[in-house]
XYZ file of C-alpha atoms in Angstrom:
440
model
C 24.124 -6.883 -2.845
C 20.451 -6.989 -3.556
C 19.598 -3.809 -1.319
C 22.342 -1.441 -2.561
C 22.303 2.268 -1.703
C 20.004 2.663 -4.420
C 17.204 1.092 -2.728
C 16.436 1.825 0.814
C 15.150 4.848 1.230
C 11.051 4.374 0.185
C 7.981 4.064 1.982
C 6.724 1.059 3.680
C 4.446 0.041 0.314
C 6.643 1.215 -2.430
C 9.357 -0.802 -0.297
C 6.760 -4.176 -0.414
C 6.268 -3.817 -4.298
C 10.518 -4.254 -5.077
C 12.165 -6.272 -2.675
C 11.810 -9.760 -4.411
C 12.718 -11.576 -7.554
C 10.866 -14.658 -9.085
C 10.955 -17.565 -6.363
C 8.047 -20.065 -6.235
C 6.875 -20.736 -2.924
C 3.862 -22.526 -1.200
C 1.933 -20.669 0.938
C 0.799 -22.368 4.525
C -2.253 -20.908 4.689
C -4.301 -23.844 2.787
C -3.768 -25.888 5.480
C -5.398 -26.576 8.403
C -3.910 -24.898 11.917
C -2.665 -27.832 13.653
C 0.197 -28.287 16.171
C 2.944 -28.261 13.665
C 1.243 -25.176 12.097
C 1.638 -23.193 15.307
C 4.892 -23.972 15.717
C 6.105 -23.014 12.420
C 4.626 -19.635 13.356
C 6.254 -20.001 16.962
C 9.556 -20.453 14.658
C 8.606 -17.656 12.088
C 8.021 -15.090 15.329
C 11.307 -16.201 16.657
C 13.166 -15.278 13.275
C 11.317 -12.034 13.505
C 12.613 -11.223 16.766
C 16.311 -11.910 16.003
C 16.394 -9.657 12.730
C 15.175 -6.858 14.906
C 17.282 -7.554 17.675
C 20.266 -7.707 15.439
C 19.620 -4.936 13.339
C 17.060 -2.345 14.498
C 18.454 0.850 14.297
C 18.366 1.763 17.773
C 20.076 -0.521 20.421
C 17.605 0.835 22.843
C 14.610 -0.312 20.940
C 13.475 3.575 21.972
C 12.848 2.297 25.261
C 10.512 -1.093 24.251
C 11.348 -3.898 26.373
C 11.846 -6.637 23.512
C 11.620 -9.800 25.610
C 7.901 -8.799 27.152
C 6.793 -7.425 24.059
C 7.527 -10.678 22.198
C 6.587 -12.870 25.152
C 3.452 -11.555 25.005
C 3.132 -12.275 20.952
C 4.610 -15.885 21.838
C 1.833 -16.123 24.556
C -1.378 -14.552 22.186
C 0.017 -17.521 19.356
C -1.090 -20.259 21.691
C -4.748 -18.799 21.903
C -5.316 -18.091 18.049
C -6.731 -20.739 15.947
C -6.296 -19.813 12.191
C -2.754 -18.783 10.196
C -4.230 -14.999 9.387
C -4.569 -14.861 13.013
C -1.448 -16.125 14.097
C 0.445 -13.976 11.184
C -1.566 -10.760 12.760
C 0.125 -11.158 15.959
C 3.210 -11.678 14.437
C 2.947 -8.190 12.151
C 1.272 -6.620 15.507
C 4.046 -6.551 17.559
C 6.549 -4.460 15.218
C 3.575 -2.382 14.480
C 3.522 -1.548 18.024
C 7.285 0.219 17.704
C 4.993 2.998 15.739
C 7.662 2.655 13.136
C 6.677 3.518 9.584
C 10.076 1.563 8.302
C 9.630 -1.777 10.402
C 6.982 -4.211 9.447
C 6.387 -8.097 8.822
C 6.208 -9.272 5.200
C 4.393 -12.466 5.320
C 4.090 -15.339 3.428
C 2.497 -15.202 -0.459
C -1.058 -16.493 -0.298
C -2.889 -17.390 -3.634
C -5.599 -15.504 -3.169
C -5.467 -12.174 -4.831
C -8.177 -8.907 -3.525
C -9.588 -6.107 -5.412
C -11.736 -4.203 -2.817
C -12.817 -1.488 -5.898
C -12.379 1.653 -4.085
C -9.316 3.711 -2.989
C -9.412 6.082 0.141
C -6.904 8.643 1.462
C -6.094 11.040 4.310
C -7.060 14.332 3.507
C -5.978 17.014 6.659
C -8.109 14.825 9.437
C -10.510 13.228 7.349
C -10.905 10.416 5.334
C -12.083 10.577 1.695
C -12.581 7.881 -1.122
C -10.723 9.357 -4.133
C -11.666 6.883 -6.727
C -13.804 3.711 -7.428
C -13.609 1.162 -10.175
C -15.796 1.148 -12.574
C -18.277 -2.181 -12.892
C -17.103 -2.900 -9.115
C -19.547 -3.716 -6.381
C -18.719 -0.594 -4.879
C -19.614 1.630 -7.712
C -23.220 -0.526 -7.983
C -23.721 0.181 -4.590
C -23.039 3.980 -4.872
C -19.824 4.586 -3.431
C -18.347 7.918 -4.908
C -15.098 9.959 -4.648
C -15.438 12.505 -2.036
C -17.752 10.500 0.102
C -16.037 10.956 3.582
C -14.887 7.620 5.340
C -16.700 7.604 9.018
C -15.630 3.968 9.526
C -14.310 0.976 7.829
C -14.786 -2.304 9.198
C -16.117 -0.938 12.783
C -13.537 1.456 13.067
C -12.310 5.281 12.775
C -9.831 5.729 9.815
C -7.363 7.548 11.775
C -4.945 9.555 9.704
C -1.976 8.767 11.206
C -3.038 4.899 11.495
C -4.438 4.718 7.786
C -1.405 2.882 6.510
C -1.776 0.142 9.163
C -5.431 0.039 8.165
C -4.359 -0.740 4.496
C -1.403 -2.802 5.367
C -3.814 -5.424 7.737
C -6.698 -5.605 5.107
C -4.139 -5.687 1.973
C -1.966 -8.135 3.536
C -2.816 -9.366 6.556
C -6.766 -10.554 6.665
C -7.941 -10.333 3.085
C -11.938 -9.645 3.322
C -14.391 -10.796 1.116
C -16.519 -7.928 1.709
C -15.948 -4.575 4.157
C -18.184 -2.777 5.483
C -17.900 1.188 4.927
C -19.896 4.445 6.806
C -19.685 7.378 4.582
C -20.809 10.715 4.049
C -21.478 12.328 0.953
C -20.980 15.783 -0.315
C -23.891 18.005 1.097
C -25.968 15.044 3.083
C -26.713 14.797 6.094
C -27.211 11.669 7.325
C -24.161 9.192 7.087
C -24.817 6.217 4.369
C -23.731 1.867 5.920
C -22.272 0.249 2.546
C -21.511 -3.464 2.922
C -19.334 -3.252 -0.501
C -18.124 -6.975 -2.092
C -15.093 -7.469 -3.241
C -13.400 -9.563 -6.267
C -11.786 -12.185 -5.285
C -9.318 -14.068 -6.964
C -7.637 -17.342 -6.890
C -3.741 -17.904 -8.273
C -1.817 -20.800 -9.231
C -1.022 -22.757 -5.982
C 2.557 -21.747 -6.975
C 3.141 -18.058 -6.988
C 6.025 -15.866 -6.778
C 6.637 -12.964 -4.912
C 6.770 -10.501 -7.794
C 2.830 -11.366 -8.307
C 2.028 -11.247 -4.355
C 3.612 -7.832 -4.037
C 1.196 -6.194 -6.730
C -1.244 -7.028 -4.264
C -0.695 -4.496 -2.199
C 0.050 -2.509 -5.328
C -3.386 -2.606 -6.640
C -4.878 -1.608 -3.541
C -3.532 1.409 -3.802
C -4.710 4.180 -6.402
C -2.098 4.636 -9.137
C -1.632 7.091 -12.260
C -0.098 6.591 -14.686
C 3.833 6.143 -14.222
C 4.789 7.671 -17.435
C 6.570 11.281 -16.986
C 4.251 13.855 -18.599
C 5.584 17.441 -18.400
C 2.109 19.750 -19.668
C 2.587 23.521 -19.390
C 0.846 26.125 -18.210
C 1.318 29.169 -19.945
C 5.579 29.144 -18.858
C 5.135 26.938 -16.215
C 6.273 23.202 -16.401
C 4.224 21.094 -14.229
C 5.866 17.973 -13.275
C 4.073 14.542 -11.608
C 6.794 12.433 -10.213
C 4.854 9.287 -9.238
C 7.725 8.142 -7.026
C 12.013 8.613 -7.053
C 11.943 4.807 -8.136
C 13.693 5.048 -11.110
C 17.364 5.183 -12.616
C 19.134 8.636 -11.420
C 20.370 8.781 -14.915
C 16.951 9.621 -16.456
C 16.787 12.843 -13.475
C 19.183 14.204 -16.106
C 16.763 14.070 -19.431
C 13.853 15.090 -17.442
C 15.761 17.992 -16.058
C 16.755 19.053 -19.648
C 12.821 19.127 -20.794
C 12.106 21.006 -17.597
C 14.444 23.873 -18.353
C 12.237 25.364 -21.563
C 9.964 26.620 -18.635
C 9.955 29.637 -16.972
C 8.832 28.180 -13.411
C 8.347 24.711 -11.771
C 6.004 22.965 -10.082
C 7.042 19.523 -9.054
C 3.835 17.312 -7.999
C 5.062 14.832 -5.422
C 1.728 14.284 -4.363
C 0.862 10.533 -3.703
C 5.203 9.861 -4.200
C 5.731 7.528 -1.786
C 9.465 7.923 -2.397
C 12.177 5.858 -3.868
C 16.001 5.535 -4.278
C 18.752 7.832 -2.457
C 21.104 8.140 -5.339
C 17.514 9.460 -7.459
C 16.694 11.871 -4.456
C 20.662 12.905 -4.719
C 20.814 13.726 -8.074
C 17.852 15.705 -8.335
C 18.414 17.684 -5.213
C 21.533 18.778 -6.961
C 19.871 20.609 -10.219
C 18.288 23.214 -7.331
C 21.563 24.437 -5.813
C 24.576 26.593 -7.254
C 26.986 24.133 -4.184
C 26.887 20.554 -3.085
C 24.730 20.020 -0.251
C 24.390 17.868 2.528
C 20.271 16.541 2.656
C 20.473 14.878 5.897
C 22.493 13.105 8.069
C 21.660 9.169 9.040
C 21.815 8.160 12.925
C 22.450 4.189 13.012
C 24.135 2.169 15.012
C 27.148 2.361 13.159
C 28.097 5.696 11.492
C 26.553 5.943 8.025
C 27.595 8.301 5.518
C 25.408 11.209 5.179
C 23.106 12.080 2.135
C 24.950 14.633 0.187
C 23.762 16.508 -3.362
C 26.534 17.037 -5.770
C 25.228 20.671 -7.839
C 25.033 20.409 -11.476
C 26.690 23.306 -12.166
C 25.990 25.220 -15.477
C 23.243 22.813 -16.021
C 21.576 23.527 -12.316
C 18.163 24.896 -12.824
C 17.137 28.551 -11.934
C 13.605 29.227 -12.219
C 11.404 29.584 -9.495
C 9.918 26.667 -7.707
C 6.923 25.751 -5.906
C 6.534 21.419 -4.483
C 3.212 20.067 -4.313
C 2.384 17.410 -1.104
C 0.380 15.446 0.254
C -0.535 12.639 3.248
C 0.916 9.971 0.825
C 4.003 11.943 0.143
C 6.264 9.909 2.090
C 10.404 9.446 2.502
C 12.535 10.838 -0.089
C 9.620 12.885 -1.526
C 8.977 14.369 2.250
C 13.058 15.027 2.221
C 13.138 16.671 -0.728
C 10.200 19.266 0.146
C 11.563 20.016 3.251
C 15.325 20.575 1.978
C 13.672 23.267 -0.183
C 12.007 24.943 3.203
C 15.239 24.838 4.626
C 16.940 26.130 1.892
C 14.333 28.743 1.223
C 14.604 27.664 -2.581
C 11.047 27.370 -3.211
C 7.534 27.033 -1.749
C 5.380 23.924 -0.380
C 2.188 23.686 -0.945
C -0.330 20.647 -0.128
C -1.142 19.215 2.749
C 1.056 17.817 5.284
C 3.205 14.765 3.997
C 2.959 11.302 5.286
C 5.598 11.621 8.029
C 7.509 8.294 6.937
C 10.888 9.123 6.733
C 13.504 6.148 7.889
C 15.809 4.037 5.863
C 15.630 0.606 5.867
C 16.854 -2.686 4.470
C 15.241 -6.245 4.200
C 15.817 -9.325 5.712
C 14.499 -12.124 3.161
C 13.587 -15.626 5.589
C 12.723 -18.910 4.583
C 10.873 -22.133 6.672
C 11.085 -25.414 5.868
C 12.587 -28.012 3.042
C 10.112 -29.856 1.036
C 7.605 -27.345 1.769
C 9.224 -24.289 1.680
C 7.766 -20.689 3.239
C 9.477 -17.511 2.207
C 8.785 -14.183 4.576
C 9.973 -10.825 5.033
C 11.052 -8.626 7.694
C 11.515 -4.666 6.927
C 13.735 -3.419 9.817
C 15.072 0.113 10.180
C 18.137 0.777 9.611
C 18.452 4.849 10.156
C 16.774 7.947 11.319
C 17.231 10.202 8.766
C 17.971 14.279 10.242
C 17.228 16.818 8.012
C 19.850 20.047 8.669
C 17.921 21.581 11.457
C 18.687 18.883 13.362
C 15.078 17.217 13.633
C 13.722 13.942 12.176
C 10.617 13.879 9.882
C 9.167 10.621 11.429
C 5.456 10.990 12.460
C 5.640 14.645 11.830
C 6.141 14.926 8.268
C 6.609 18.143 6.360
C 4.013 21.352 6.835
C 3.326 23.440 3.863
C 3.916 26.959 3.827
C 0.494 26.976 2.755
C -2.126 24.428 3.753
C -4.360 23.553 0.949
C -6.537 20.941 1.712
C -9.257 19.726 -0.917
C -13.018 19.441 0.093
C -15.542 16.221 -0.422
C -16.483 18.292 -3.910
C -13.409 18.977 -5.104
C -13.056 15.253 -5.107
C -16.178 14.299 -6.399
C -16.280 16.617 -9.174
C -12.249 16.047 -10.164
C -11.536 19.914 -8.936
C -7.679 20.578 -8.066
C -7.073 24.189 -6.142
C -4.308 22.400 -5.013
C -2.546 22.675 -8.676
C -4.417 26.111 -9.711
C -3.222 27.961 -6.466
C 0.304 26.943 -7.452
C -0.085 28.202 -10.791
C -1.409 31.252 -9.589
C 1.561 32.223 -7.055
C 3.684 31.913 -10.381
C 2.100 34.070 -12.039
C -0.454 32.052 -14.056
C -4.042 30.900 -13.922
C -6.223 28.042 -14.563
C -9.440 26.801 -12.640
C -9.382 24.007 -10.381
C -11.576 22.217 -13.040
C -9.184 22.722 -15.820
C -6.219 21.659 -13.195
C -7.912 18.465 -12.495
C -8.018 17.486 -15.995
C -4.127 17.472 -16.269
C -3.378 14.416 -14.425
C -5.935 11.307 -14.731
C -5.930 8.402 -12.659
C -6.330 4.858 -14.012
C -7.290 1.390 -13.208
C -5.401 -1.706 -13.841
C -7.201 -4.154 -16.049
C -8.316 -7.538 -14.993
């Protein structure tokens, strides 16, 4: 099966970016919103609502009253007169469940979105942390470490952000956004009206070139494993636990020439269980049980196997941050619990369910192919407590200012080094890891 153990437990966007493999489809949204259009989203709602029903997690719906809540999203499709509109009802009403797991995956469109500018969740606040070069937004001034007041007419809301991204990424592609920001030592709030670069694809697409949409509106580095030292300390940036548990094994065996560790899971948005599992296990002298999974059925419960002789000793400190999310939050907190190391960052993204996929399809001739992400387990850590909407709290809150990001400062990374016993500047710890941009 498709969605094997190895792939359910990631956050909402890392889970959009792997789910599909090359199908052409067409996409409805070329066509005008007549009657049969608005049923075939009556229909697509309707499929929605069964997968849920069927598989959600929690028989209860924790306490939602499914019939009124989709009545109502059957009754709002009558009024809206456009397919974005009609598919933002349709993603509404599982957004509504406050689930970070359960979400609509609509239809491919051709048209692809580059808004030029990332922004993230830093403590309460909202900062830009990168902008393209040659973009609109970088002609127009937009900077890393201006502060986000608004976007679009509304509050970026920390633990909203990710429905922010998710409606403008996927939902209602925009043309241009409007932005309120504050720089670094001003005053007075700056209004941006910031265009983006749009682009049209083939009328034929496949799903594998619709998901890097949402891909490329997030900020990315560089995916390659890079293992620089400090002095005796191995720094380590996991960009995610996406990748074959086999390679934990090599990795592990270049970490072990250092004295100390610091693994970087910031911006991980998490990855595979068996990867989470067999790197867990290189921290502990005895097999472990992570978590335990609460489903309708009984699940069997995340367990690390130790790695004996070849289990790693040396002291260990885990960078986070607001897009550290699933097994990256799990693994940070195991190492609270376990008091085998420290956690330093800010608090993680607090998106921590498993999940599978329910692939859909509409019509014959004309064929639609959706997506509906429906939870599947609430994952409890050992104390007995789930990590959804909470996330994991540092031992030490270190939050970043508006110039720390605008001049590429990390006393995230140097304060980490320090505790261990080393030292470099923010400025020289901001140099180790660079951030790129995906080419045209």
């Amino acid at each position: 099966m498709f969605l094997s153990k190895l792939s359910k437990l990631v956050s909402p966007f890392l889970l959009l970016v792997g789910f599909f493999t090359f199908v052409q489809i067409v996409h409805p949204q070329g066509q005008g919103f007549d009657r049969i259009e608005k049923a075939r989203m009556q229909d697509m709602l309707g499929i929605v609502k069964a997968d849920l029903k069927k598989n959600y997690y929690d028989p209860a719906f924790r306490g939602i009253d499914i019939e009124a809540r989709f009545k109502k999203a059957q009754d709002r499709l009558e009024q809206v007169t456009s397919t974005s509109q009609a598919l933002a009802v349709i993603a509404q009403v599982l957004l509504d469940f406050n689930d970070s797991h359960l979400f609509f995956i609509p239809p491919s469109t051709n048209l692809a979105v580059e808004y030029g500018w990332r922004m993230q969740s830093v403590g309460d606040k909202c900062y830009i942390t990168s902008v393209k070069p040659g973009s609109d937004a970088e002609v127009k001034g937009l900077k890393p470490g201006d502060q986000v007041l608004s976007l679009g007419g509304f509050r970026p809301v920390r633990k909203e952000l990710w429905k922010m991204l998710y409606f403008y990424g996927a939902i209602s592609k925009r043309d241009r956004l409007t932005l309120s920001v504050l720089s670094p030592g001003e005053e007075k709030p700056r209004d941006l009206e910031i265009m983006s670069q749009m682009k049209k694809l083939p009328q034929a697409v496949t799903f594998k070139t619709f998901f890097r949409l949402y891909d490329d509106f997030y900020e990315e580095e560089n995916d390659k494993h890079r293992l620089p030292k400090v002095g005796g300390i191995t720094v380590w940036k996991m960009p995610s636990f996406g990748y074959d548990p086999a390679q934990v094994d090599e990795l592990m065996g270049r970490v072990k020439g250092g004295g100390s560790l610091i693994l970087d899971l910031r911006g991980n948005g998490g990855g595979y269980v068996e990867t989470l599992e067999r790197l867990t296990g290189f921290f502990f002298d005895k097999d472990l049980q992570i978590a335990e999974l609460k489903g309708r059925k009984p699940k069997k419960p995340m367990v690390a196997k130790t790695r004996g002789n070849e289990m790693y000793n040396g002291r260990l400190i885990v960078l986070i941050d607001s897009r550290s999310g699933s097994a990256s939050e799990i693994f940070a907190r195991v190492i609270q619990l376990q008091q085998r190391g420290k956690v330093l960052g800010d608090v993680s993204a607090g998106a921590v369910m498993q999940s599978q996929a329910f692939t859909e399809r509409m019509g014959v001739d004309s064929v639609v192919f959706f997506a509906v992400s429906v939870t599947d387990a609430d994952v409890i850590m050992s104390d007995g407590k789930s990590l959804e909407n909470v996330g994991v709290i540092p031992d030490e809150v270190i939050l970043p200012t508006g110039e720390d990001l605008a001049t590429g400062r990390d006393p995230v990374l140097a304060r980490a080094v320090e505790l261990l016993g080393g030292k470099i500047s923010p400025e020289e710890a901001g140099k180790l890891f660079r951030y790129y941009w995906k080419k045209d």
